[in-house]
Short mmCIF file of C-alpha atoms and ligand atoms in Angstrom, two decimals:
data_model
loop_
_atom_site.label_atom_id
_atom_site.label_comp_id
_atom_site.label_asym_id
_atom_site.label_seq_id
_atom_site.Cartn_x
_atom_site.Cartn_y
_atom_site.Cartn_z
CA UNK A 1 4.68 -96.29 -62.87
CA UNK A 2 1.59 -96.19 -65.51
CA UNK A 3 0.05 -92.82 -63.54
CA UNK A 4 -0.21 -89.98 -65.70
CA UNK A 5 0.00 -92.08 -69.49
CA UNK A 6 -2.92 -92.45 -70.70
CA UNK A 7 -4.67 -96.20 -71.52
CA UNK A 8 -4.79 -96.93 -74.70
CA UNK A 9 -8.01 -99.41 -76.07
CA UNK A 10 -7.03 -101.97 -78.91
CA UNK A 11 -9.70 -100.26 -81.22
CA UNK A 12 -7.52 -97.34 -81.22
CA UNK A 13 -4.63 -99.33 -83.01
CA UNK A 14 -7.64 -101.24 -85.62
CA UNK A 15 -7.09 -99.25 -88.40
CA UNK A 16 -9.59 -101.49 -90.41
CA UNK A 17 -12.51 -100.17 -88.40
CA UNK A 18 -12.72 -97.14 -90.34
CA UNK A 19 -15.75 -97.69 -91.82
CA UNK A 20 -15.58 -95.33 -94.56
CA UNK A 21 -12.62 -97.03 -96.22
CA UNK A 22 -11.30 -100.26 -94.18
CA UNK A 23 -8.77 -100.50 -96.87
CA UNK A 24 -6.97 -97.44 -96.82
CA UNK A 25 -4.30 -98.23 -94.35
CA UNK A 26 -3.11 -101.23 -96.82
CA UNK A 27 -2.95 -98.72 -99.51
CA UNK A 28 -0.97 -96.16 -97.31
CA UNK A 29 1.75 -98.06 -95.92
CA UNK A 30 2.36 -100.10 -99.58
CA UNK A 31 1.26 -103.50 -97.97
CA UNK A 32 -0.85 -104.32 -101.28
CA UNK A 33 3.00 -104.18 -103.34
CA UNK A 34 4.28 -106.53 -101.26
CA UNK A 35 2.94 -109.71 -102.62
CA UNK A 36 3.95 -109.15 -105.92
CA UNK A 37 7.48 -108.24 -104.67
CA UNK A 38 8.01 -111.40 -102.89
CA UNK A 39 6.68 -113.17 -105.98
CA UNK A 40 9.52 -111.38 -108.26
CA UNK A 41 11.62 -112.85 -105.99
CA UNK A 42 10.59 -116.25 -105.51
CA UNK A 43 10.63 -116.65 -109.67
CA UNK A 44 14.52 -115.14 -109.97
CA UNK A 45 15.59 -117.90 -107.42
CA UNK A 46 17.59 -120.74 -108.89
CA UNK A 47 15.46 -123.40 -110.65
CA UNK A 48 15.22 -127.38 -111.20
CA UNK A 49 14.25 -128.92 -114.89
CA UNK A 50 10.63 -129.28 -112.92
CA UNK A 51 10.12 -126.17 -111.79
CA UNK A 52 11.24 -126.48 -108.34
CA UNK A 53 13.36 -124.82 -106.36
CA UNK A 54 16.78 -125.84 -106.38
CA UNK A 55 17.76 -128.20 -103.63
CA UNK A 56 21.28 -126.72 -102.83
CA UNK A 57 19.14 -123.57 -101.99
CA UNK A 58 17.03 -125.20 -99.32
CA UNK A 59 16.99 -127.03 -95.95
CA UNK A 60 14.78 -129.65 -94.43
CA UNK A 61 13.13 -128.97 -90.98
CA UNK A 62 11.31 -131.27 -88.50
CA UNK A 63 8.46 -129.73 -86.95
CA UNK A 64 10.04 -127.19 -85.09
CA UNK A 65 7.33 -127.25 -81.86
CA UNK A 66 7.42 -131.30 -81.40
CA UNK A 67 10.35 -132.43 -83.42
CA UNK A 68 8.16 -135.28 -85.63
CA UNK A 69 9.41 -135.86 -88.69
CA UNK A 70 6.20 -136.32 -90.44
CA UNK A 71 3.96 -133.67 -92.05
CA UNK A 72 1.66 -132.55 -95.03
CA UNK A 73 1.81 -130.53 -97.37
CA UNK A 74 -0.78 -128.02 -97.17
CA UNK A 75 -0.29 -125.76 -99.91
CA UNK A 76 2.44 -124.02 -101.56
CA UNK A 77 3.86 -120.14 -101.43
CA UNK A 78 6.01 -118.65 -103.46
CA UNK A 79 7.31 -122.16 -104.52
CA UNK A 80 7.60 -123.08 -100.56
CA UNK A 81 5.71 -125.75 -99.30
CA UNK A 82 3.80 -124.57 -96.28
CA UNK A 83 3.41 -127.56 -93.98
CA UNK A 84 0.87 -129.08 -91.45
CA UNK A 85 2.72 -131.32 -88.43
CA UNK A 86 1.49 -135.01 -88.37
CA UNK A 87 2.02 -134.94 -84.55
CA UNK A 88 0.82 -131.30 -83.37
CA UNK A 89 -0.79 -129.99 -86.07
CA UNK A 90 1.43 -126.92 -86.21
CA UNK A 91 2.10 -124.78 -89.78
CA UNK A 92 5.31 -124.41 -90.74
CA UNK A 93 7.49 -124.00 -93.68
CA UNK A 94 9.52 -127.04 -94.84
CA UNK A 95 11.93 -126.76 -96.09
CA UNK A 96 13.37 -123.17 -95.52
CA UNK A 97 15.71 -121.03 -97.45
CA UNK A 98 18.90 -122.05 -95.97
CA UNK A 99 20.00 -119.55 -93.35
CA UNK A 100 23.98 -120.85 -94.31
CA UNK A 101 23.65 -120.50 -98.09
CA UNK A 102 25.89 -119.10 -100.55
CA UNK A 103 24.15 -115.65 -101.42
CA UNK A 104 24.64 -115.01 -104.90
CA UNK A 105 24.56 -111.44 -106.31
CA UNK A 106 20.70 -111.25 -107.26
CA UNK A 107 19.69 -112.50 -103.82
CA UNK A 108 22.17 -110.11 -101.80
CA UNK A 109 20.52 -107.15 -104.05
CA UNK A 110 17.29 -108.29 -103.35
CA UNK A 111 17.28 -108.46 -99.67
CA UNK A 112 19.23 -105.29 -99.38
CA UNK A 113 16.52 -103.24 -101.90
CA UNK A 114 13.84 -105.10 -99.53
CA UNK A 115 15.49 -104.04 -96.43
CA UNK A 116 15.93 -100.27 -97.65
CA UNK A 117 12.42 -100.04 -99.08
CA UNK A 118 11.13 -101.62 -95.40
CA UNK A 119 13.01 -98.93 -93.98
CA UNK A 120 11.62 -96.00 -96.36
CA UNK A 121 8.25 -97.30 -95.26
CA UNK A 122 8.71 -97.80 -91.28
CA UNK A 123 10.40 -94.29 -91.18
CA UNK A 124 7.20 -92.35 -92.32
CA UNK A 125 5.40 -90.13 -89.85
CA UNK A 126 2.58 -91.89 -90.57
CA UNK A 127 3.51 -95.80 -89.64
CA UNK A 128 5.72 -94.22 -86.62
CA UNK A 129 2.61 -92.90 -84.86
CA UNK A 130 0.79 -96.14 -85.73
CA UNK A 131 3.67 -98.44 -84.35
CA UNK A 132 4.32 -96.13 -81.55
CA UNK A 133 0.52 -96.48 -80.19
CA UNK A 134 0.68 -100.64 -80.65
CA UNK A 135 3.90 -100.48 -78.84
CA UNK A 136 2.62 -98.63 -76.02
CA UNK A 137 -0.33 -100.37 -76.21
CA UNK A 138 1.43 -103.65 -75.79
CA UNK A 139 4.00 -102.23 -72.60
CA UNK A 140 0.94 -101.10 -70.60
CA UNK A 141 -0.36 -104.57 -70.83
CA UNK A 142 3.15 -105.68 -69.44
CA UNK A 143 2.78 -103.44 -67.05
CA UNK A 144 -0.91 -104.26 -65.73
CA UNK A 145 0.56 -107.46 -64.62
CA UNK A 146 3.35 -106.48 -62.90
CA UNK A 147 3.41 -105.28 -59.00
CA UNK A 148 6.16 -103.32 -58.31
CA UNK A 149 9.86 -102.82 -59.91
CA UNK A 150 13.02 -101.75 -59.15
CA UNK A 151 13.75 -98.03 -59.18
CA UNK A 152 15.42 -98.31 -62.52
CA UNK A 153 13.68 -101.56 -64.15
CA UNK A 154 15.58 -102.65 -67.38
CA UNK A 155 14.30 -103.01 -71.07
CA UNK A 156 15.12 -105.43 -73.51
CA UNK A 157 13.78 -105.17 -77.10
CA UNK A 158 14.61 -108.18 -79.23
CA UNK A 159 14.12 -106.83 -83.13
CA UNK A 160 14.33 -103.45 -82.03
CA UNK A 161 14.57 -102.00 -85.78
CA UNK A 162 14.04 -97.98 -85.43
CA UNK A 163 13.63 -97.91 -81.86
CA UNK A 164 10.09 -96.81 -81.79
CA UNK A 165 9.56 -99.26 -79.00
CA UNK A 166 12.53 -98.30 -76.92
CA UNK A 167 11.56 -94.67 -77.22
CA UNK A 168 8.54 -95.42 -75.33
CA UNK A 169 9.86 -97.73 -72.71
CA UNK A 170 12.63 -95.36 -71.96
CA UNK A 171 9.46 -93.04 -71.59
CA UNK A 172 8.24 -95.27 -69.28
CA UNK A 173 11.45 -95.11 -67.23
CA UNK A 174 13.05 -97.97 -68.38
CA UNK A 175 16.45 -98.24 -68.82
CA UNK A 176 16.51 -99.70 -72.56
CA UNK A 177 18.65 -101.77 -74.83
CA UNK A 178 17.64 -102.76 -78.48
CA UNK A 179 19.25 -105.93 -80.54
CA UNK A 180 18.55 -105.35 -84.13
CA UNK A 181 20.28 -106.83 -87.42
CA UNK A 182 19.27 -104.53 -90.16
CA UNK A 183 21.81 -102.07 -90.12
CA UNK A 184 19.65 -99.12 -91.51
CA UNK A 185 17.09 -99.67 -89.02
CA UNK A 186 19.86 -100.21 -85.94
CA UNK A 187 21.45 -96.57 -87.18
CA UNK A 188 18.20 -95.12 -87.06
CA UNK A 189 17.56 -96.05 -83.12
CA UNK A 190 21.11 -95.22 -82.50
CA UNK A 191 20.34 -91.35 -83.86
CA UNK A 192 17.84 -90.96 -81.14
CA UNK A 193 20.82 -91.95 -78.43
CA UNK A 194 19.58 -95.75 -77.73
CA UNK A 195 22.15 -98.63 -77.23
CA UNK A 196 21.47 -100.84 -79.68
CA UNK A 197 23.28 -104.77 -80.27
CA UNK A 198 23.94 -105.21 -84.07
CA UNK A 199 23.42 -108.52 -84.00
CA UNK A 200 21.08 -111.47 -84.06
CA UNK A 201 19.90 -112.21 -80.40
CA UNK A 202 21.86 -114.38 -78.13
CA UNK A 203 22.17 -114.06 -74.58
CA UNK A 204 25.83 -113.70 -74.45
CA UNK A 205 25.47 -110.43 -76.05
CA UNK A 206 24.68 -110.09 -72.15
CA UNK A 207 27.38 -111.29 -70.21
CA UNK A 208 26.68 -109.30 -67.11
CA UNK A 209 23.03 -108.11 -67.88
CA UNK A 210 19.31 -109.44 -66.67
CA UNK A 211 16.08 -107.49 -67.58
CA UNK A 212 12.79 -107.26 -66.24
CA UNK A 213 11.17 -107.06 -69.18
CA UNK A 214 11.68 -108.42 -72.68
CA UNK A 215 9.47 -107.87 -76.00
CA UNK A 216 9.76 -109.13 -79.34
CA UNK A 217 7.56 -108.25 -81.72
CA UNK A 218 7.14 -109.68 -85.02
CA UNK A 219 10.18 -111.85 -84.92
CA UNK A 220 9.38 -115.32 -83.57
CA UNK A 221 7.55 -115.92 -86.90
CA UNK A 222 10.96 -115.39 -88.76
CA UNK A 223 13.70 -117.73 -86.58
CA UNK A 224 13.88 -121.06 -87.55
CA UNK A 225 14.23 -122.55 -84.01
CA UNK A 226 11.57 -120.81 -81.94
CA UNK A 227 11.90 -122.98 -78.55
CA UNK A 228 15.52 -122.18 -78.70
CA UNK A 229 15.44 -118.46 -78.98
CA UNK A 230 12.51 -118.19 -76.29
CA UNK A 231 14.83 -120.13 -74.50
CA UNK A 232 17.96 -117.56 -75.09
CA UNK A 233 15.55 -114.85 -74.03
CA UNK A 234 15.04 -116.80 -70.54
CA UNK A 235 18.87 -116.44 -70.05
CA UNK A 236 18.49 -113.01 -69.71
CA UNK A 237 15.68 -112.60 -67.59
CA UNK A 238 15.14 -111.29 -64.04
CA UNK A 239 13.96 -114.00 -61.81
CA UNK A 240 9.74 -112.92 -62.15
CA UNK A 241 10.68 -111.08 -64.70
CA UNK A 242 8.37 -110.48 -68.34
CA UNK A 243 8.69 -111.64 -71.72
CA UNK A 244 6.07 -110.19 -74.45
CA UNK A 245 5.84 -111.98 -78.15
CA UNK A 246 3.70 -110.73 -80.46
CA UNK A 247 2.74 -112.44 -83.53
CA UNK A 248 0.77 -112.70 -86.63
CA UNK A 249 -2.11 -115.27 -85.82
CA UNK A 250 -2.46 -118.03 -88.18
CA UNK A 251 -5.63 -118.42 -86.18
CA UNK A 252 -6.92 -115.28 -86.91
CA UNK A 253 -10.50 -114.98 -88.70
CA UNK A 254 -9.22 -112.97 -91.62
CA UNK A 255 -6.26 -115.41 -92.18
CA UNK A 256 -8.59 -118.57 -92.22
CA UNK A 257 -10.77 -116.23 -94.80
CA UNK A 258 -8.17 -115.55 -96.97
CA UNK A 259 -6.27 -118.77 -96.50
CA UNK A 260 -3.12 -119.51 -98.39
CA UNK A 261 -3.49 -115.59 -99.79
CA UNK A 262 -3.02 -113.82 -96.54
CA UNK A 263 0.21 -112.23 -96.09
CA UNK A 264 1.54 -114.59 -93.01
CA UNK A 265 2.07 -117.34 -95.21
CA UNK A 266 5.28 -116.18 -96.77
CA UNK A 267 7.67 -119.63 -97.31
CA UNK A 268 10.36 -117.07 -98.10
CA UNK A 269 10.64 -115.08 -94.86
CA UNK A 270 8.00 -116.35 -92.17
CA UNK A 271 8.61 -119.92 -91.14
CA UNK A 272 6.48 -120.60 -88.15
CA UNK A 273 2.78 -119.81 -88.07
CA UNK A 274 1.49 -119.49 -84.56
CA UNK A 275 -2.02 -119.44 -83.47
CA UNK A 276 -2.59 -118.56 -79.43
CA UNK A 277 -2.54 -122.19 -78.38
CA UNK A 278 0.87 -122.92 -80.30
CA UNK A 279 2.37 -119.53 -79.04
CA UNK A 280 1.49 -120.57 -75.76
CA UNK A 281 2.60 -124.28 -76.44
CA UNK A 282 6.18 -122.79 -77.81
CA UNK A 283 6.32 -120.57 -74.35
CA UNK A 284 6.17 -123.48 -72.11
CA UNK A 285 8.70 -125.97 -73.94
CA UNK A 286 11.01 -123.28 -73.34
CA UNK A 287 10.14 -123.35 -69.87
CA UNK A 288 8.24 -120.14 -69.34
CA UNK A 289 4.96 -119.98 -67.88
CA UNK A 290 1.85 -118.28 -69.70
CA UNK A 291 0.26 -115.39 -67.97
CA UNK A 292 -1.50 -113.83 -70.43
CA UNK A 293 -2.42 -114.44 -74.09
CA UNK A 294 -4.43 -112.12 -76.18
CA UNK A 295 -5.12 -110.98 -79.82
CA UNK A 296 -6.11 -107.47 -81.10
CA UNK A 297 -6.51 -105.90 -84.53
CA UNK A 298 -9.64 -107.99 -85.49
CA UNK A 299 -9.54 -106.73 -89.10
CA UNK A 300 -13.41 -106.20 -88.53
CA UNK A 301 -13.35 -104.19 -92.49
CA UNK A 302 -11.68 -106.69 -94.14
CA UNK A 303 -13.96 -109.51 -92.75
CA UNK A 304 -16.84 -107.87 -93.48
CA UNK A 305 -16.33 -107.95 -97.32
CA UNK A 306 -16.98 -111.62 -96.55
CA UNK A 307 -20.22 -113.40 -96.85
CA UNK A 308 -21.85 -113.94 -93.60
CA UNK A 309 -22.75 -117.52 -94.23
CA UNK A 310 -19.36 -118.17 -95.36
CA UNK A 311 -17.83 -116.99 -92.69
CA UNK A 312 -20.18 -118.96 -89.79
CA UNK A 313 -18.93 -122.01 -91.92
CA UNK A 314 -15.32 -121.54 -91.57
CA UNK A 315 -15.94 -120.80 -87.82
CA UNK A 316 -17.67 -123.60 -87.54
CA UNK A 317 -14.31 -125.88 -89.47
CA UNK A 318 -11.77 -124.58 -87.25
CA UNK A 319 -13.51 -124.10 -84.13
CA UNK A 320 -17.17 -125.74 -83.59
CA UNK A 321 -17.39 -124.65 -79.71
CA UNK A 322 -17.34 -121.00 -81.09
CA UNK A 323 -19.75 -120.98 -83.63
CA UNK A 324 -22.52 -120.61 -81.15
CA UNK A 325 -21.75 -117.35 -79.70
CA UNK A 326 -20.33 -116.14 -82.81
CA UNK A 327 -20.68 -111.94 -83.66
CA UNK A 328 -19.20 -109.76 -86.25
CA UNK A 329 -18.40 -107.72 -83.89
CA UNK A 330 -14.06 -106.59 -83.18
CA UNK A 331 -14.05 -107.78 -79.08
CA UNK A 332 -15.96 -110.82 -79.82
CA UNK A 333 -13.43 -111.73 -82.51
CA UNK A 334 -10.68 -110.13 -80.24
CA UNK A 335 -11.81 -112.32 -77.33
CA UNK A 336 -12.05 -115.54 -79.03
CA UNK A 337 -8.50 -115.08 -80.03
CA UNK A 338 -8.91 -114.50 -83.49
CA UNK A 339 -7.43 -111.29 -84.36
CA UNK A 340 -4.74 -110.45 -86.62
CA UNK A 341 -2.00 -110.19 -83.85
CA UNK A 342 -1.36 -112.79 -80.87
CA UNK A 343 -0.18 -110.99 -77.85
CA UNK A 344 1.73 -113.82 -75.52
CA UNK A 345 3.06 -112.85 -71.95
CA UNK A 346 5.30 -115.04 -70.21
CA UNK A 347 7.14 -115.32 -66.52
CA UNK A 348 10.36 -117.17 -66.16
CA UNK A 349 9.56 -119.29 -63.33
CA UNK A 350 10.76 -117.57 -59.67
ZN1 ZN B 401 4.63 -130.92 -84.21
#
């Protein structure tokens, strides 16, 4: 069903390869506000006589890959102690905002005036060609590893915001269904005829419904139970069918460059930091079998700005059996696993 589209290469969707100006896409889609946004944010919430964040605020959370108790502090963000697991080693945020807290006025203004500028930003011509590409991008390797499908396979997008994603599955010849929260983003997909769940994702927003292919994108980062929602996504998958997860990669060269600065770490919003291994680790606790796991968007430009030496040394303290065959170069760092995005496909068992 992939005759007559056209492949598209991961290079076409690294905007930091443009040589000329590696930066500019940062610039263009308002990515270098963000951090001082979040920070506004962070300082407004409710404080103790210390400094710290108010306890009422917050909840505690065992490492949410192995369950152990026992972590370390690694550093803090935005007041939010960004955690290492004793057990697994995973990153995670602990504690988190609690999902079941009383909003108060300042905090229901803030995420709604986050929420609508997101939405002024994903709307633009400009990031809708961008995300449209990685989308397609990211079906067609779906599709590479699947045989044959029914006549009129069926599309789940988990996190569908403007439906961008189902636009080009229903190209495809899917027949597509969105879940999707935000309700600015959810009325946007709806305009272009989609049927979209406005709600967070559970499978009993399915009753009667299995799908032969699932894909959330930038969302397993966010949930604060990970296993659990891979596992809701099982519920509603075809025997043989395909999930796709795609997230940021705290094992990404640029993030271990930029360490506790790069955007992933956010205590505030992103609570789980995956690296391919971990992705892959969440996949199969849930019960789903890896078939493929990849990363793109090297972030070649932004790497670059980097000392050489440097960056051979920071190779060499998170992963010594790569330092040998190590290349500035975007498929070597592609390849090794270290780009910006972790691509993770998964079968439910048949
Ligand atoms: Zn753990």
């Amino acid at each position: 069903m992939n005759s007559g589209k056209k492949t598209i290469h991961r290079d076409e969707l690294d905007q930091t390869l443009n040589r000329e100006d590696p930066l500019a896409y940062v610039r263009r889609t308002g990515r270098d506000t963000l951090e001082e946004r979040f920070r506004a944010f962070a300082n407004a919430l409710p404080r103790t006589d210390d400094g710290g964040l108010d306890p009422a605020l917050l909840c505690d959370r065992p490492c949410p890959l192995c369950a152990c108790r026992d972590s370390e502090e690694l550093f803090t963000k935005y007041g939010f102690p960004i955690h290492a697991c004793d057990r697994c080693g995973f990153e995670f945020a602990r504690p988190m905002l609690d999902p079941d807290r009383e909003l108060t006025p300042a905090d229901r203004e803030w995420t709604e005036r986050m929420a609508a500028d997101h939405l002024a930003f994903i709307t633009k011509s400009f990031y809708r060609d961008c995300a449209t590409r990685r989308f397609e991008y990211e079906l067609q390797q779906v599709l590479s590893l699947i045989e044959t499908l029914p006549s009129r396979p069926a599309f789940l997008e988990v996190g569908s915001s403007i439906g961008l994603g189902l636009s080009v599955a229903a190209r495809y010849g899917f027949e597509v269904v969105g879940v999707e929260p935000d309700r600015g983003a959810a009325d946007w997909a709806e305009r272009y005829g989609f049927e979209v769940h406005r709600d967070y994702f559970r499978a009993d927003l399915f009753p009667d419904r299995k799908f032969d292919v699932v894909m959330t994108l930038d969302v397993l980062e966010h949930v604060p139970d990970p296993v659990g929602f891979l596992r809701e996504i099982r519920k509603v998958l075809k025997p043989g069918g395909l999930v796709l997860v795609q997230v940021p990669n705290a094992g990404a060269l640029i993030t271990w460059l930029e360490g506790s600065r790069n955007q992933i770490y956010n205590g505030l919003i992103h609570l789980n930091y995956f690296d391919p291994a971990s992705l892959n680790r969440t996949a199969l606790t849930a019960g789903l079998n890896p078939r493929r796991t990849t990363s793109f968007l090297s972030e070649l430009g932004k790497i670059l700005a980097f000392d050489r030496d440097h960056i051979r040394e920071v190779i060499a303290r998170h992963r010594p059996d790569l330092v040998d065959g190590f290349e500035l170069h975007q498929d070597w760092i592609n390849d090794s696993g270290l780009g910006y995005k972790v691509l993770g496909i998964y079968a439910e068992p048949e």
